[in-house]
Amino acid sequence: EDQVTQSPEALRLQEGESSSLNCSYTVSGLRGLFWYRQDPGKGPEFLFTLYSAGEEKEKERLKATLTKKESFLHITAPKPEDSATYLCAVPPTGSARQLTFGSGTQLTVLP
Amino acid sequence: EAGVTQFPSHSVIEKGQTVTLRCDPISGHDNLYWYRRVMGKEIKFLLHFVKESKQDESGMPNNRFLAERTGGTYSTLKVQPAELEDSGVYFCASSHRTGLATDTQYFGPGTRLTVL
């Protein structure tokens, strides 16, 4: 059965304290791994898509990496405005028209 | 460019009543998706439209849920009659091009449905 597991569930960082979020997945024939950011009361906001192992993408203080079994979202020198829930999602095996989401990591960056 | 919009933002109804949620996708996006997040759970896929045609309804929980997309523009999701377990946040997303999941899906702000 396809699974997307994110860890940790919650993470509290001091401003400037770098860390990484993990997303592990079990799907056959990965056709993309998506990272989204979600603020309270809002919908998921697209951040990155990664397609193949070894691929990396960066946006401001965020860098996403992908291996054959997991993806990491690295946050360098975070600021309070980076506080949000970060979601990863993959298309499930045998389907190209939906996304299976993880439960998310709730990140809090303290000033 | 306007993003995906959803209406209403919140809805509170009694068990047994009917509620209709609306989604307006990004202009030009042929693909429209509905997802749902119930309390404490992950966001779950409900269904997918390509223009006005339902391509995948595998996530629809039961026949109390009816989705339509007349004319291939906006979509509605009707719940009739609503049950307590239908409470949650309903998200709509849209994407361009072929509808393959590798196309980026852009999400709306969601409709929070509370069934009392």
Short mmCIF file of C-alpha atoms in Angstrom, two decimals:
data_model
loop_
_atom_site.label_atom_id
_atom_site.label_comp_id
_atom_site.label_asym_id
_atom_site.label_seq_id
_atom_site.Cartn_x
_atom_site.Cartn_y
_atom_site.Cartn_z
CA GLU A 1 0.00 0.00 0.00
CA ASP A 2 1.27 3.46 -0.90
CA GLN A 3 2.35 5.52 2.06
CA VAL A 4 3.71 8.99 2.61
CA THR A 5 5.17 9.58 6.05
CA GLN A 6 6.45 12.91 7.29
CA SER A 7 8.62 13.54 10.30
CA PRO A 8 8.77 15.11 12.71
CA GLU A 9 5.11 15.95 13.28
CA ALA A 10 6.10 19.25 14.85
CA LEU A 11 9.34 21.19 15.00
CA ARG A 12 10.20 24.29 16.97
CA LEU A 13 13.29 26.24 15.95
CA GLN A 14 14.92 29.43 17.06
CA GLU A 15 15.31 32.03 14.35
CA GLY A 16 18.48 31.22 12.45
CA GLU A 17 18.58 27.58 13.58
CA SER A 18 18.77 25.41 10.45
CA SER A 19 17.08 22.02 10.26
CA SER A 20 15.52 19.46 7.92
CA LEU A 21 12.09 17.94 7.46
CA ASN A 22 11.68 14.41 6.16
CA CYS A 23 9.19 12.84 3.78
CA SER A 24 9.49 9.11 3.13
CA TYR A 25 7.36 7.41 0.53
CA THR A 26 6.53 3.94 -0.74
CA VAL A 27 5.14 4.10 -4.26
CA SER A 28 6.13 2.22 -7.36
CA GLY A 29 7.44 4.30 -10.20
CA LEU A 30 7.58 7.73 -8.63
CA ARG A 31 6.21 10.35 -10.99
CA GLY A 32 7.00 13.37 -8.92
CA LEU A 33 7.18 14.45 -5.31
CA PHE A 34 5.53 17.71 -4.39
CA TRP A 35 6.21 20.01 -1.46
CA TYR A 36 3.57 22.45 -0.31
CA ARG A 37 3.41 25.02 2.46
CA GLN A 38 0.14 25.58 4.30
CA ASP A 39 -0.63 28.50 6.57
CA PRO A 40 -3.52 28.34 9.08
CA GLY A 41 -6.87 28.83 7.38
CA LYS A 42 -5.39 28.71 3.89
CA GLY A 43 -4.93 26.15 1.17
CA PRO A 44 -1.64 24.40 0.35
CA GLU A 45 0.76 26.67 -1.51
CA PHE A 46 3.03 24.99 -4.06
CA LEU A 47 6.76 25.08 -3.35
CA PHE A 48 8.62 22.42 -5.39
CA THR A 49 8.31 19.38 -7.59
CA LEU A 50 11.11 16.80 -7.68
CA TYR A 51 11.13 14.04 -10.26
CA SER A 52 14.26 11.94 -9.91
CA ALA A 53 16.73 10.82 -7.27
CA GLY A 54 19.53 13.31 -6.84
CA GLU A 55 17.46 16.27 -7.91
CA GLU A 56 17.58 19.42 -5.80
CA LYS A 57 15.57 22.64 -5.91
CA GLU A 58 15.95 25.84 -3.95
CA LYS A 59 13.75 28.77 -3.08
CA GLU A 60 14.99 31.42 -0.69
CA ARG A 61 15.83 29.62 2.57
CA LEU A 62 14.35 26.30 1.43
CA LYS A 63 16.06 23.49 -0.43
CA ALA A 64 14.37 20.24 -1.35
CA THR A 65 16.27 17.06 -2.18
CA LEU A 66 15.12 13.64 -3.35
CA THR A 67 16.42 10.09 -2.98
CA LYS A 68 14.81 6.83 -4.07
CA LYS A 69 12.94 6.50 -0.79
CA GLU A 70 12.65 9.95 0.75
CA SER A 71 12.82 13.67 0.33
CA PHE A 72 14.23 16.29 2.63
CA LEU A 73 13.22 19.90 2.97
CA HIS A 74 16.18 21.79 4.36
CA ILE A 75 15.52 25.14 5.99
CA THR A 76 18.57 27.37 6.33
CA ALA A 77 18.56 30.21 8.86
CA PRO A 78 14.77 30.23 9.19
CA LYS A 79 12.76 33.31 10.04
CA PRO A 80 9.46 33.53 11.95
CA GLU A 81 7.62 33.98 8.65
CA ASP A 82 8.71 30.46 7.67
CA SER A 83 6.37 29.11 10.36
CA ALA A 84 3.76 26.94 8.63
CA THR A 85 2.80 23.34 8.02
CA TYR A 86 4.88 21.74 5.28
CA LEU A 87 3.22 18.99 3.29
CA CYS A 88 4.64 16.51 0.84
CA ALA A 89 2.57 14.59 -1.68
CA VAL A 90 3.08 12.00 -4.41
CA PRO A 91 0.92 10.50 -7.12
CA PRO A 92 -0.07 7.03 -5.89
CA THR A 93 0.95 3.88 -7.76
CA GLY A 94 -1.15 3.37 -10.84
CA SER A 95 -2.72 6.79 -10.82
CA ALA A 96 -1.55 9.92 -12.51
CA ARG A 97 -4.49 12.08 -11.56
CA GLN A 98 -4.44 12.52 -7.82
CA LEU A 99 -2.05 13.20 -4.98
CA THR A 100 -1.48 11.23 -1.78
CA PHE A 101 -0.50 13.59 1.02
CA GLY A 102 1.53 13.08 4.14
CA SER A 103 0.22 14.38 7.44
CA GLY A 104 2.61 17.33 7.42
CA THR A 105 5.26 18.86 9.67
CA GLN A 106 4.15 21.87 11.68
CA LEU A 107 7.13 24.22 11.84
CA THR A 108 7.33 27.04 14.37
CA VAL A 109 10.22 29.48 14.19
CA LEU A 110 10.62 31.56 17.30
CA PRO A 111 12.09 35.07 17.14
CA GLU B 1 -3.67 36.14 -12.35
CA ALA B 2 -6.44 35.10 -9.98
CA GLY B 3 -5.92 31.88 -8.09
CA VAL B 4 -8.39 29.14 -7.29
CA THR B 5 -11.35 30.53 -5.41
CA GLN B 6 -13.85 28.69 -3.24
CA PHE B 7 -17.18 29.68 -1.79
CA PRO B 8 -18.26 29.78 0.96
CA SER B 9 -15.24 29.96 3.21
CA HIS B 10 -17.24 28.51 6.07
CA SER B 11 -20.53 26.64 6.29
CA VAL B 12 -22.32 25.41 9.38
CA ILE B 13 -25.33 23.18 8.81
CA GLU B 14 -27.49 20.72 10.69
CA LYS B 15 -27.27 17.00 10.11
CA GLY B 16 -29.61 16.02 7.30
CA GLN B 17 -29.40 19.36 5.50
CA THR B 18 -27.90 19.95 2.08
CA VAL B 19 -24.83 22.03 1.34
CA THR B 20 -23.29 23.04 -1.96
CA LEU B 21 -19.68 24.09 -2.23
CA ARG B 22 -18.36 25.98 -5.22
CA CYS B 23 -14.91 26.12 -6.79
CA ASP B 24 -13.67 28.43 -9.53
CA PRO B 25 -10.39 27.15 -10.98
CA ILE B 26 -7.60 29.23 -12.43
CA SER B 27 -8.67 30.51 -15.83
CA GLY B 28 -7.64 28.12 -18.59
CA HIS B 29 -7.09 25.13 -16.32
CA ASP B 30 -8.93 22.14 -17.70
CA ASN B 31 -8.21 19.92 -14.72
CA LEU B 32 -10.08 20.39 -11.48
CA TYR B 33 -9.69 18.31 -8.33
CA TRP B 34 -11.56 18.07 -5.04
CA TYR B 35 -9.85 17.01 -1.84
CA ARG B 36 -10.96 16.83 1.78
CA ARG B 37 -9.24 17.03 5.13
CA VAL B 38 -11.14 15.73 8.11
CA MET B 39 -9.99 16.47 11.66
CA GLY B 40 -6.62 14.96 12.44
CA LYS B 41 -6.24 13.25 9.08
CA GLU B 42 -4.31 13.83 5.90
CA ILE B 43 -5.70 15.63 2.89
CA LYS B 44 -7.52 13.00 0.82
CA PHE B 45 -8.40 12.98 -2.86
CA LEU B 46 -12.09 12.95 -3.78
CA LEU B 47 -12.34 13.31 -7.54
CA HIS B 48 -10.90 14.76 -10.71
CA PHE B 49 -12.52 16.51 -13.69
CA VAL B 50 -11.07 17.14 -17.10
CA LYS B 51 -13.20 19.94 -18.44
CA GLU B 52 -16.75 18.79 -17.74
CA SER B 53 -15.97 15.05 -17.58
CA LYS B 54 -15.33 13.10 -14.38
CA GLN B 55 -12.08 11.21 -14.87
CA ASP B 56 -11.65 9.67 -11.45
CA GLU B 57 -14.24 9.44 -8.68
CA SER B 58 -12.40 6.83 -6.65
CA GLY B 59 -12.13 9.03 -3.58
CA MET B 60 -15.79 9.96 -3.24
CA PRO B 61 -16.92 8.53 0.10
CA ASN B 62 -20.50 7.62 -0.83
CA ASN B 63 -23.48 8.58 -2.97
CA ARG B 64 -24.42 11.48 -0.71
CA PHE B 65 -21.70 13.42 -2.51
CA LEU B 66 -22.35 14.77 -5.99
CA ALA B 67 -19.86 16.81 -7.97
CA GLU B 68 -20.59 18.65 -11.18
CA ARG B 69 -18.70 20.84 -13.57
CA THR B 70 -21.14 22.06 -16.15
CA GLY B 71 -19.51 23.80 -19.09
CA GLY B 72 -16.06 22.88 -17.88
CA THR B 73 -15.62 26.03 -15.81
CA TYR B 74 -16.58 26.17 -12.15
CA SER B 75 -17.46 23.10 -10.15
CA THR B 76 -19.89 22.37 -7.35
CA LEU B 77 -19.78 19.69 -4.71
CA LYS B 78 -23.10 18.93 -3.09
CA VAL B 79 -23.55 16.92 0.07
CA GLN B 80 -27.08 15.63 0.58
CA PRO B 81 -27.99 14.77 3.27
CA ALA B 82 -25.03 15.86 5.35
CA GLU B 83 -23.79 13.66 8.19
CA LEU B 84 -21.59 14.51 11.16
CA GLU B 85 -18.59 12.73 9.64
CA ASP B 86 -18.71 15.03 6.61
CA SER B 87 -17.26 17.86 8.69
CA GLY B 88 -13.86 18.98 7.51
CA VAL B 89 -12.13 21.29 5.09
CA TYR B 90 -12.86 20.80 1.42
CA PHE B 91 -10.13 21.94 -0.96
CA CYS B 92 -10.34 22.48 -4.65
CA ALA B 93 -7.28 22.47 -6.91
CA SER B 94 -6.70 23.02 -10.60
CA SER B 95 -3.93 22.29 -13.05
CA HIS B 96 -3.05 22.96 -16.66
CA ARG B 97 -2.07 20.66 -19.48
CA THR B 98 -2.60 16.95 -19.57
CA GLY B 99 -4.00 16.24 -16.14
CA LEU B 100 -1.20 13.93 -15.17
CA ALA B 101 -0.40 14.22 -11.52
CA THR B 102 3.00 15.55 -12.41
CA ASP B 103 1.28 18.74 -13.43
CA THR B 104 1.36 21.18 -10.58
CA GLN B 105 -1.93 21.42 -8.74
CA TYR B 106 -2.77 24.84 -7.32
CA PHE B 107 -5.07 24.84 -4.35
CA GLY B 108 -7.83 27.13 -3.23
CA PRO B 109 -8.27 28.37 0.34
CA GLY B 110 -10.78 25.66 1.19
CA THR B 111 -14.31 25.57 2.56
CA ARG B 112 -14.63 24.63 6.22
CA LEU B 113 -17.80 22.57 6.64
CA THR B 114 -19.22 21.93 10.07
CA VAL B 115 -22.17 19.55 10.43
CA LEU B 116 -23.95 19.78 13.78
#
